[in-house]
mmCIF file of N, CA and C in Angstrom:
data_model
loop_
_atom_site.group_PDB
_atom_site.id
_atom_site.type_symbol
_atom_site.label_atom_id
_atom_site.label_comp_id
_atom_site.label_asym_id
_atom_site.label_seq_id
_atom_site.Cartn_x
_atom_site.Cartn_y
_atom_site.Cartn_z
ATOM 1 N N UNK Z 1 118.696 61.870 144.016
ATOM 2 C CA UNK Z 1 119.004 62.598 142.824
ATOM 3 C C UNK Z 1 118.796 64.134 143.119
ATOM 4 N N UNK Z 2 119.869 64.853 142.878
ATOM 5 C CA UNK Z 2 119.773 66.288 143.134
ATOM 6 C C UNK Z 2 119.581 67.001 141.796
ATOM 7 N N UNK Z 3 118.678 67.981 141.751
ATOM 8 C CA UNK Z 3 118.394 68.648 140.484
ATOM 9 C C UNK Z 3 118.576 70.160 140.737
ATOM 10 N N UNK Z 4 119.310 70.750 139.796
ATOM 11 C CA UNK Z 4 119.461 72.196 139.871
ATOM 12 C C UNK Z 4 119.114 72.739 138.491
ATOM 13 N N UNK Z 5 118.272 73.784 138.493
ATOM 14 C CA UNK Z 5 117.834 74.378 137.185
ATOM 15 C C UNK Z 5 118.317 75.825 137.259
ATOM 16 N N UNK Z 6 119.009 76.256 136.182
ATOM 17 C CA UNK Z 6 119.488 77.619 136.161
ATOM 18 C C UNK Z 6 118.590 78.378 135.136
ATOM 19 N N UNK Z 7 118.086 79.482 135.563
ATOM 20 C CA UNK Z 7 117.230 80.295 134.721
ATOM 21 C C UNK Z 7 118.045 81.435 134.193
ATOM 22 N N UNK Z 8 118.509 81.194 132.982
ATOM 23 C CA UNK Z 8 119.342 82.256 132.306
ATOM 24 C C UNK Z 8 118.591 82.738 131.095
ATOM 25 N N UNK Z 9 117.950 83.910 131.223
ATOM 26 C CA UNK Z 9 117.169 84.466 130.133
ATOM 27 C C UNK Z 9 117.937 85.528 129.355
ATOM 28 N N UNK Z 10 119.269 85.491 129.399
ATOM 29 C CA UNK Z 10 120.042 86.506 128.732
ATOM 30 C C UNK Z 10 120.202 86.104 127.231
ATOM 31 N N UNK Z 11 119.757 87.015 126.379
ATOM 32 C CA UNK Z 11 119.901 86.746 124.945
ATOM 33 C C UNK Z 11 120.795 87.876 124.391
ATOM 34 N N UNK Z 12 121.805 87.444 123.645
ATOM 35 C CA UNK Z 12 122.713 88.427 123.065
ATOM 36 C C UNK Z 12 122.245 88.814 121.674
ATOM 37 N N UNK Z 13 122.411 90.036 121.364
ATOM 38 C CA UNK Z 13 121.971 90.576 120.072
ATOM 39 C C UNK Z 13 122.814 89.958 118.935
ATOM 40 N N UNK Z 14 124.057 89.590 119.246
ATOM 41 C CA UNK Z 14 124.922 89.015 118.174
ATOM 42 C C UNK Z 14 124.346 87.733 117.619
ATOM 43 N N UNK Z 15 123.653 86.933 118.411
ATOM 44 C CA UNK Z 15 123.137 85.676 117.947
ATOM 45 C C UNK Z 15 121.897 85.814 117.015
ATOM 46 N N UNK Z 16 121.334 87.042 116.930
ATOM 47 C CA UNK Z 16 120.119 87.232 116.152
ATOM 48 C C UNK Z 16 120.407 87.752 114.733
ATOM 49 N N UNK Z 17 121.628 87.950 114.367
ATOM 50 C CA UNK Z 17 121.956 88.525 113.091
ATOM 51 C C UNK Z 17 122.271 87.494 112.028
ATOM 52 N N UNK Z 18 122.191 86.256 112.351
ATOM 53 C CA UNK Z 18 122.340 85.211 111.377
ATOM 54 C C UNK Z 18 123.759 84.890 111.010
ATOM 55 N N UNK Z 19 124.729 85.517 111.739
ATOM 56 C CA UNK Z 19 126.145 85.256 111.433
ATOM 57 C C UNK Z 19 126.727 84.348 112.495
ATOM 58 N N UNK Z 20 126.434 83.107 112.485
ATOM 59 C CA UNK Z 20 126.970 82.192 113.477
ATOM 60 C C UNK Z 20 126.107 80.990 113.568
ATOM 61 N N UNK Z 21 126.280 80.221 114.585
ATOM 62 C CA UNK Z 21 125.482 78.974 114.702
ATOM 63 C C UNK Z 21 123.999 79.257 114.763
ATOM 64 N N UNK Z 22 123.176 78.389 114.290
ATOM 65 C CA UNK Z 22 121.731 78.581 114.382
ATOM 66 C C UNK Z 22 121.310 78.749 115.802
ATOM 67 N N UNK Z 23 120.342 79.657 116.075
ATOM 68 C CA UNK Z 23 119.842 79.939 117.394
ATOM 69 C C UNK Z 23 119.124 78.699 117.958
ATOM 70 N N UNK Z 24 119.458 78.374 119.174
ATOM 71 C CA UNK Z 24 118.841 77.202 119.858
ATOM 72 C C UNK Z 24 117.396 77.512 120.161
ATOM 73 N N UNK Z 25 116.589 76.449 120.134
ATOM 74 C CA UNK Z 25 115.216 76.522 120.550
ATOM 75 C C UNK Z 25 115.251 76.719 122.096
ATOM 76 N N UNK Z 26 114.312 77.475 122.633
ATOM 77 C CA UNK Z 26 114.257 77.637 124.108
ATOM 78 C C UNK Z 26 114.211 76.324 124.864
ATOM 79 N N UNK Z 27 113.411 75.367 124.380
ATOM 80 C CA UNK Z 27 113.341 74.030 125.057
ATOM 81 C C UNK Z 27 114.681 73.348 125.055
ATOM 82 N N UNK Z 28 115.451 73.518 123.994
ATOM 83 C CA UNK Z 28 116.753 72.886 123.897
ATOM 84 C C UNK Z 28 117.714 73.504 124.917
ATOM 85 N N UNK Z 29 117.681 74.826 124.950
ATOM 86 C CA UNK Z 29 118.566 75.557 125.949
ATOM 87 C C UNK Z 29 118.181 75.103 127.368
ATOM 88 N N UNK Z 30 116.911 74.976 127.654
ATOM 89 C CA UNK Z 30 116.492 74.539 129.003
ATOM 90 C C UNK Z 30 117.075 73.166 129.322
ATOM 91 N N UNK Z 31 117.042 72.225 128.325
ATOM 92 C CA UNK Z 31 117.591 70.916 128.598
ATOM 93 C C UNK Z 31 119.098 70.935 128.823
ATOM 94 N N UNK Z 32 119.757 71.869 128.160
ATOM 95 C CA UNK Z 32 121.213 72.020 128.263
ATOM 96 C C UNK Z 32 121.629 72.712 129.568
ATOM 97 N N UNK Z 33 120.746 73.508 130.139
ATOM 98 C CA UNK Z 33 121.087 74.292 131.372
ATOM 99 C C UNK Z 33 120.535 73.626 132.647
ATOM 100 N N UNK Z 34 119.636 72.662 132.521
ATOM 101 C CA UNK Z 34 119.101 71.938 133.597
ATOM 102 C C UNK Z 34 120.059 70.819 133.981
ATOM 103 N N UNK Z 35 120.584 70.851 135.169
ATOM 104 C CA UNK Z 35 121.603 69.926 135.615
ATOM 105 C C UNK Z 35 121.051 68.861 136.588
ATOM 106 N N UNK Z 36 121.400 67.594 136.376
ATOM 107 C CA UNK Z 36 120.944 66.526 137.255
ATOM 108 C C UNK Z 36 122.184 65.848 137.841
ATOM 109 N N UNK Z 37 122.070 65.433 139.068
ATOM 110 C CA UNK Z 37 123.107 64.670 139.706
ATOM 111 C C UNK Z 37 122.735 63.210 139.705
ATOM 112 N N UNK Z 38 123.363 62.434 138.794
ATOM 113 C CA UNK Z 38 123.138 61.003 138.659
ATOM 114 C C UNK Z 38 124.321 60.233 139.271
ATOM 115 N N UNK Z 39 124.075 59.347 140.173
ATOM 116 C CA UNK Z 39 125.159 58.678 140.816
ATOM 117 C C UNK Z 39 125.407 57.231 140.270
ATOM 118 N N UNK Z 40 125.423 57.157 138.898
ATOM 119 C CA UNK Z 40 125.646 55.887 138.261
ATOM 120 C C UNK Z 40 126.642 56.055 137.101
ATOM 121 N N UNK Z 41 127.300 54.934 136.755
ATOM 122 C CA UNK Z 41 128.130 54.890 135.562
ATOM 123 C C UNK Z 41 129.161 56.011 135.514
ATOM 124 N N UNK Z 42 129.438 56.490 134.307
ATOM 125 C CA UNK Z 42 130.427 57.525 134.136
ATOM 126 C C UNK Z 42 130.026 58.899 134.678
ATOM 127 N N UNK Z 43 128.736 58.968 135.057
ATOM 128 C CA UNK Z 43 128.247 60.282 135.571
ATOM 129 C C UNK Z 43 128.407 60.410 137.036
ATOM 130 N N UNK Z 44 128.860 59.331 137.728
ATOM 131 C CA UNK Z 44 128.955 59.375 139.222
ATOM 132 C C UNK Z 44 129.854 60.451 139.686
ATOM 133 N N UNK Z 45 129.304 61.257 140.604
ATOM 134 C CA UNK Z 45 130.070 62.352 141.199
ATOM 135 C C UNK Z 45 130.107 63.591 140.252
ATOM 136 N N UNK Z 46 129.363 63.595 139.202
ATOM 137 C CA UNK Z 46 129.338 64.757 138.286
ATOM 138 C C UNK Z 46 127.899 65.271 138.176
ATOM 139 N N UNK Z 47 127.789 66.543 137.895
ATOM 140 C CA UNK Z 47 126.483 67.085 137.557
ATOM 141 C C UNK Z 47 126.432 67.079 136.035
ATOM 142 N N UNK Z 48 125.319 66.575 135.498
ATOM 143 C CA UNK Z 48 125.236 66.380 134.080
ATOM 144 C C UNK Z 48 123.953 67.056 133.602
ATOM 145 N N UNK Z 49 124.024 67.703 132.402
ATOM 146 C CA UNK Z 49 122.811 68.380 131.868
ATOM 147 C C UNK Z 49 121.896 67.284 131.330
ATOM 148 N N UNK Z 50 120.583 67.603 131.405
ATOM 149 C CA UNK Z 50 119.594 66.649 130.840
ATOM 150 C C UNK Z 50 119.897 66.378 129.374
ATOM 151 N N UNK Z 51 120.408 67.374 128.661
ATOM 152 C CA UNK Z 51 120.714 67.231 127.259
ATOM 153 C C UNK Z 51 121.796 66.122 127.077
ATOM 154 N N UNK Z 52 122.865 66.181 127.916
ATOM 155 C CA UNK Z 52 123.921 65.138 127.817
ATOM 156 C C UNK Z 52 123.399 63.788 128.170
ATOM 157 N N UNK Z 53 122.550 63.701 129.223
ATOM 158 C CA UNK Z 53 121.974 62.436 129.600
ATOM 159 C C UNK Z 53 121.124 61.863 128.462
ATOM 160 N N UNK Z 54 120.351 62.694 127.882
ATOM 161 C CA UNK Z 54 119.483 62.269 126.710
ATOM 162 C C UNK Z 54 120.344 61.701 125.592
ATOM 163 N N UNK Z 55 121.538 62.263 125.396
ATOM 164 C CA UNK Z 55 122.402 61.845 124.311
ATOM 165 C C UNK Z 55 123.470 60.877 124.729
ATOM 166 N N UNK Z 56 123.311 60.298 125.949
ATOM 167 C CA UNK Z 56 124.288 59.310 126.416
ATOM 168 C C UNK Z 56 123.881 57.934 125.846
ATOM 169 N N UNK Z 57 124.797 56.984 125.922
ATOM 170 C CA UNK Z 57 124.533 55.632 125.390
ATOM 171 C C UNK Z 57 123.450 54.916 126.202
ATOM 172 N N UNK Z 58 123.084 55.476 127.337
ATOM 173 C CA UNK Z 58 122.048 54.802 128.161
ATOM 174 C C UNK Z 58 120.615 54.987 127.569
ATOM 175 N N UNK Z 59 120.440 56.002 126.785
ATOM 176 C CA UNK Z 59 119.099 56.289 126.252
ATOM 177 C C UNK Z 59 119.035 55.881 124.780
ATOM 178 N N UNK Z 60 118.262 54.834 124.491
ATOM 179 C CA UNK Z 60 118.140 54.406 123.079
ATOM 180 C C UNK Z 60 117.625 55.564 122.167
ATOM 181 N N UNK Z 61 118.131 55.562 120.947
ATOM 182 C CA UNK Z 61 117.803 56.610 119.983
ATOM 183 C C UNK Z 61 116.289 56.899 119.895
ATOM 184 N N UNK Z 62 115.464 55.780 119.810
ATOM 185 C CA UNK Z 62 114.030 55.947 119.653
ATOM 186 C C UNK Z 62 113.427 56.651 120.881
ATOM 187 N N UNK Z 63 113.908 56.253 122.102
ATOM 188 C CA UNK Z 63 113.385 56.916 123.344
ATOM 189 C C UNK Z 63 113.742 58.383 123.367
ATOM 190 N N UNK Z 64 114.985 58.699 122.986
ATOM 191 C CA UNK Z 64 115.457 60.107 122.980
ATOM 192 C C UNK Z 64 114.547 60.915 122.026
ATOM 193 N N UNK Z 65 114.327 60.357 120.858
ATOM 194 C CA UNK Z 65 113.550 61.112 119.849
ATOM 195 C C UNK Z 65 112.098 61.344 120.350
ATOM 196 N N UNK Z 66 111.525 60.297 120.959
ATOM 197 C CA UNK Z 66 110.164 60.409 121.473
ATOM 198 C C UNK Z 66 110.127 61.427 122.657
ATOM 199 N N UNK Z 67 111.084 61.332 123.527
ATOM 200 C CA UNK Z 67 111.070 62.291 124.709
ATOM 201 C C UNK Z 67 111.236 63.727 124.226
ATOM 202 N N UNK Z 68 112.153 63.944 123.302
ATOM 203 C CA UNK Z 68 112.362 65.288 122.749
ATOM 204 C C UNK Z 68 111.089 65.849 122.048
ATOM 205 N N UNK Z 69 110.461 64.960 121.296
ATOM 206 C CA UNK Z 69 109.255 65.442 120.592
ATOM 207 C C UNK Z 69 108.104 65.717 121.595
ATOM 208 N N UNK Z 70 107.946 64.893 122.606
ATOM 209 C CA UNK Z 70 106.882 65.126 123.570
ATOM 210 C C UNK Z 70 107.180 66.396 124.426
ATOM 211 N N UNK Z 71 108.449 66.592 124.764
ATOM 212 C CA UNK Z 71 108.841 67.816 125.543
ATOM 213 C C UNK Z 71 108.689 69.045 124.714
ATOM 214 N N UNK Z 72 109.121 68.999 123.449
ATOM 215 C CA UNK Z 72 108.951 70.176 122.600
ATOM 216 C C UNK Z 72 107.523 70.539 122.320
ATOM 217 N N UNK Z 73 106.725 69.479 122.227
ATOM 218 C CA UNK Z 73 105.288 69.773 122.013
ATOM 219 C C UNK Z 73 104.544 70.190 123.244
ATOM 220 N N UNK Z 74 105.257 70.157 124.407
ATOM 221 C CA UNK Z 74 104.616 70.600 125.627
ATOM 222 C C UNK Z 74 103.778 69.504 126.335
ATOM 223 N N UNK Z 75 103.900 68.252 125.798
ATOM 224 C CA UNK Z 75 103.146 67.134 126.464
ATOM 225 C C UNK Z 75 103.825 66.600 127.659
ATOM 226 N N UNK Z 76 105.148 66.878 127.774
ATOM 227 C CA UNK Z 76 105.888 66.464 128.964
ATOM 228 C C UNK Z 76 106.473 67.763 129.584
ATOM 229 N N UNK Z 77 106.439 67.814 130.987
ATOM 230 C CA UNK Z 77 107.041 68.984 131.619
ATOM 231 C C UNK Z 77 108.532 68.683 131.823
ATOM 232 N N UNK Z 78 109.256 69.728 132.144
ATOM 233 C CA UNK Z 78 110.733 69.543 132.419
ATOM 234 C C UNK Z 78 110.875 68.536 133.544
ATOM 235 N N UNK Z 79 110.038 68.615 134.541
ATOM 236 C CA UNK Z 79 110.119 67.706 135.712
ATOM 237 C C UNK Z 79 109.890 66.282 135.249
ATOM 238 N N UNK Z 80 108.938 66.073 134.351
ATOM 239 C CA UNK Z 80 108.668 64.692 133.889
ATOM 240 C C UNK Z 80 109.830 64.129 133.038
ATOM 241 N N UNK Z 81 110.446 65.018 132.202
ATOM 242 C CA UNK Z 81 111.592 64.592 131.367
ATOM 243 C C UNK Z 81 112.750 64.187 132.354
ATOM 244 N N UNK Z 82 112.977 64.998 133.380
ATOM 245 C CA UNK Z 82 113.974 64.709 134.355
ATOM 246 C C UNK Z 82 113.814 63.357 134.952
ATOM 247 N N UNK Z 83 112.572 63.096 135.373
ATOM 248 C CA UNK Z 83 112.246 61.855 136.078
ATOM 249 C C UNK Z 83 112.424 60.678 135.145
ATOM 250 N N UNK Z 84 111.944 60.731 133.944
ATOM 251 C CA UNK Z 84 111.981 59.668 132.941
ATOM 252 C C UNK Z 84 113.483 59.389 132.572
ATOM 253 N N UNK Z 85 114.201 60.446 132.251
ATOM 254 C CA UNK Z 85 115.595 60.310 131.870
ATOM 255 C C UNK Z 85 116.451 59.723 133.018
ATOM 256 N N UNK Z 86 116.259 60.249 134.224
ATOM 257 C CA UNK Z 86 116.982 59.753 135.379
ATOM 258 C C UNK Z 86 116.717 58.269 135.625
ATOM 259 N N UNK Z 87 115.460 57.876 135.475
ATOM 260 C CA UNK Z 87 115.097 56.516 135.702
ATOM 261 C C UNK Z 87 115.681 55.576 134.675
ATOM 262 N N UNK Z 88 115.623 56.008 133.404
ATOM 263 C CA UNK Z 88 116.181 55.177 132.318
ATOM 264 C C UNK Z 88 117.679 54.999 132.512
ATOM 265 N N UNK Z 89 118.374 56.088 132.800
ATOM 266 C CA UNK Z 89 119.847 56.023 132.955
ATOM 267 C C UNK Z 89 120.192 55.187 134.156
ATOM 268 N N UNK Z 90 119.519 55.371 135.272
ATOM 269 C CA UNK Z 90 119.765 54.580 136.466
ATOM 270 C C UNK Z 90 119.557 53.094 136.248
ATOM 271 N N UNK Z 91 118.421 52.762 135.617
ATOM 272 C CA UNK Z 91 118.184 51.304 135.322
ATOM 273 C C UNK Z 91 119.135 50.718 134.359
ATOM 274 N N UNK Z 92 119.467 51.470 133.261
ATOM 275 C CA UNK Z 92 120.395 50.991 132.286
ATOM 276 C C UNK Z 92 121.782 50.742 132.904
ATOM 277 N N UNK Z 93 122.240 51.659 133.762
ATOM 278 C CA UNK Z 93 123.507 51.479 134.381
ATOM 279 C C UNK Z 93 123.520 50.349 135.331
ATOM 280 N N UNK Z 94 122.390 50.141 136.034
ATOM 281 C CA UNK Z 94 122.275 48.981 136.943
ATOM 282 C C UNK Z 94 122.325 47.676 136.202
ATOM 283 N N UNK Z 95 121.663 47.644 135.060
ATOM 284 C CA UNK Z 95 121.636 46.469 134.198
ATOM 285 C C UNK Z 95 123.065 46.177 133.710
ATOM 286 N N UNK Z 96 123.795 47.215 133.332
ATOM 287 C CA UNK Z 96 125.175 47.093 132.878
ATOM 288 C C UNK Z 96 126.052 46.426 133.922
ATOM 289 N N UNK Z 97 125.865 46.901 135.236
ATOM 290 C CA UNK Z 97 126.627 46.363 136.309
ATOM 291 C C UNK Z 97 126.198 44.863 136.531
ATOM 292 N N UNK Z 98 124.975 44.561 136.414
ATOM 293 C CA UNK Z 98 124.469 43.232 136.686
ATOM 294 C C UNK Z 98 124.992 42.221 135.671
ATOM 295 N N UNK Z 99 125.012 42.679 134.356
ATOM 296 C CA UNK Z 99 125.476 41.871 133.282
ATOM 297 C C UNK Z 99 126.635 42.463 132.610
ATOM 298 N N UNK Z 100 127.861 42.226 133.090
ATOM 299 C CA UNK Z 100 129.047 42.796 132.468
ATOM 300 C C UNK Z 100 129.214 42.257 131.053
ATOM 301 N N UNK Z 101 129.565 43.104 130.150
ATOM 302 C CA UNK Z 101 129.784 42.719 128.755
ATOM 303 C C UNK Z 101 130.891 41.621 128.644
ATOM 304 N N UNK Z 102 130.688 40.719 127.727
ATOM 305 C CA UNK Z 102 131.699 39.644 127.544
ATOM 306 C C UNK Z 102 133.002 40.283 126.982
ATOM 307 N N UNK Z 103 134.139 39.846 127.469
ATOM 308 C CA UNK Z 103 135.395 40.385 126.902
ATOM 309 C C UNK Z 103 135.429 40.249 125.392
ATOM 310 N N UNK Z 104 135.927 41.253 124.731
ATOM 311 C CA UNK Z 104 135.929 41.241 123.228
ATOM 312 C C UNK Z 104 136.816 40.150 122.671
ATOM 313 N N UNK Z 105 137.918 39.852 123.316
ATOM 314 C CA UNK Z 105 138.902 38.961 122.729
ATOM 315 C C UNK Z 105 138.575 37.468 122.918
ATOM 316 N N UNK Z 106 137.482 37.167 123.702
ATOM 317 C CA UNK Z 106 137.107 35.838 123.860
ATOM 318 C C UNK Z 106 135.881 35.444 122.994
ATOM 319 N N UNK Z 107 135.926 34.260 122.452
ATOM 320 C CA UNK Z 107 134.723 33.886 121.564
ATOM 321 C C UNK Z 107 133.514 33.738 122.486
ATOM 322 N N UNK Z 108 132.367 34.102 121.889
ATOM 323 C CA UNK Z 108 131.126 34.008 122.694
ATOM 324 C C UNK Z 108 130.730 32.594 122.838
ATOM 325 N N UNK Z 109 130.295 32.171 123.969
ATOM 326 C CA UNK Z 109 129.842 30.800 124.242
ATOM 327 C C UNK Z 109 128.374 30.732 123.808
ATOM 328 N N UNK Z 110 128.144 30.122 122.645
ATOM 329 C CA UNK Z 110 126.762 29.934 122.180
ATOM 330 C C UNK Z 110 126.444 28.476 122.193
ATOM 331 N N UNK Z 111 125.225 28.095 122.569
ATOM 332 C CA UNK Z 111 124.913 26.730 122.567
ATOM 333 C C UNK Z 111 124.950 26.129 121.167
ATOM 334 N N UNK Z 112 125.710 25.017 121.046
ATOM 335 C CA UNK Z 112 125.851 24.415 119.741
ATOM 336 C C UNK Z 112 124.740 23.409 119.548
ATOM 337 N N UNK Z 113 124.183 23.387 118.357
ATOM 338 C CA UNK Z 113 123.164 22.357 118.066
ATOM 339 C C UNK Z 113 123.865 21.065 117.833
ATOM 340 N N UNK Z 114 123.369 20.059 118.578
ATOM 341 C CA UNK Z 114 123.954 18.709 118.468
ATOM 342 C C UNK Z 114 123.240 17.931 117.422
ATOM 343 N N UNK Z 115 124.019 17.188 116.625
ATOM 344 C CA UNK Z 115 123.413 16.348 115.539
ATOM 345 C C UNK Z 115 123.419 14.924 115.946
ATOM 346 N N UNK Z 116 123.479 14.617 117.227
ATOM 347 C CA UNK Z 116 123.556 13.256 117.646
ATOM 348 C C UNK Z 116 122.299 12.437 117.239
ATOM 349 N N UNK Z 117 121.124 12.951 117.450
ATOM 350 C CA UNK Z 117 119.921 12.246 117.097
ATOM 351 C C UNK Z 117 119.074 13.198 116.242
ATOM 352 N N UNK Z 118 119.093 12.940 114.887
ATOM 353 C CA UNK Z 118 118.273 13.783 114.014
ATOM 354 C C UNK Z 118 116.801 13.629 114.379
ATOM 355 N N UNK Z 119 116.099 14.739 114.363
ATOM 356 C CA UNK Z 119 114.665 14.683 114.639
ATOM 357 C C UNK Z 119 113.912 14.293 113.353
ATOM 358 N N UNK Z 120 113.107 13.249 113.397
ATOM 359 C CA UNK Z 120 112.344 12.832 112.214
ATOM 360 C C UNK Z 120 111.311 13.879 111.883
ATOM 361 N N UNK Z 121 111.141 14.225 110.627
ATOM 362 C CA UNK Z 121 110.165 15.165 110.164
ATOM 363 C C UNK Z 121 108.775 14.520 110.092
ATOM 364 N N UNK Z 122 108.724 13.216 109.716
ATOM 365 C CA UNK Z 122 107.436 12.517 109.568
ATOM 366 C C UNK Z 122 107.436 11.436 110.594
ATOM 367 N N UNK Z 123 106.306 11.250 111.192
ATOM 368 C CA UNK Z 123 106.131 10.103 112.128
ATOM 369 C C UNK Z 123 105.612 8.900 111.303
ATOM 370 N N UNK Z 124 106.487 8.038 110.762
ATOM 371 C CA UNK Z 124 106.065 6.894 109.934
ATOM 372 C C UNK Z 124 105.692 5.765 110.853
#
């Protein structure tokens, strides 16, 4: 996994006058500008921001919320977030490859309960 972090500390005065989108938190900007090279799934061969990885279908909503809260609170470093997110995405993509989703147009094969021999409730 290749990681590139760009340190862009340029702040434009236009963004501070309240006429536009709300100003991003510094930790949010860092996640959007820190790029990771993940060689799985739709990210293969692309550099992807940690922010995009966090918001991909590979990261469950609860995990994303918890990671963002811990990072924002300073309990996780950027390096730790990178490691955790990369691991989750890599494992989730590997699991998807191992268990391909059932085709949508086919009925799911579920074990049917057989009524051949009813189980007695009382042992008389």
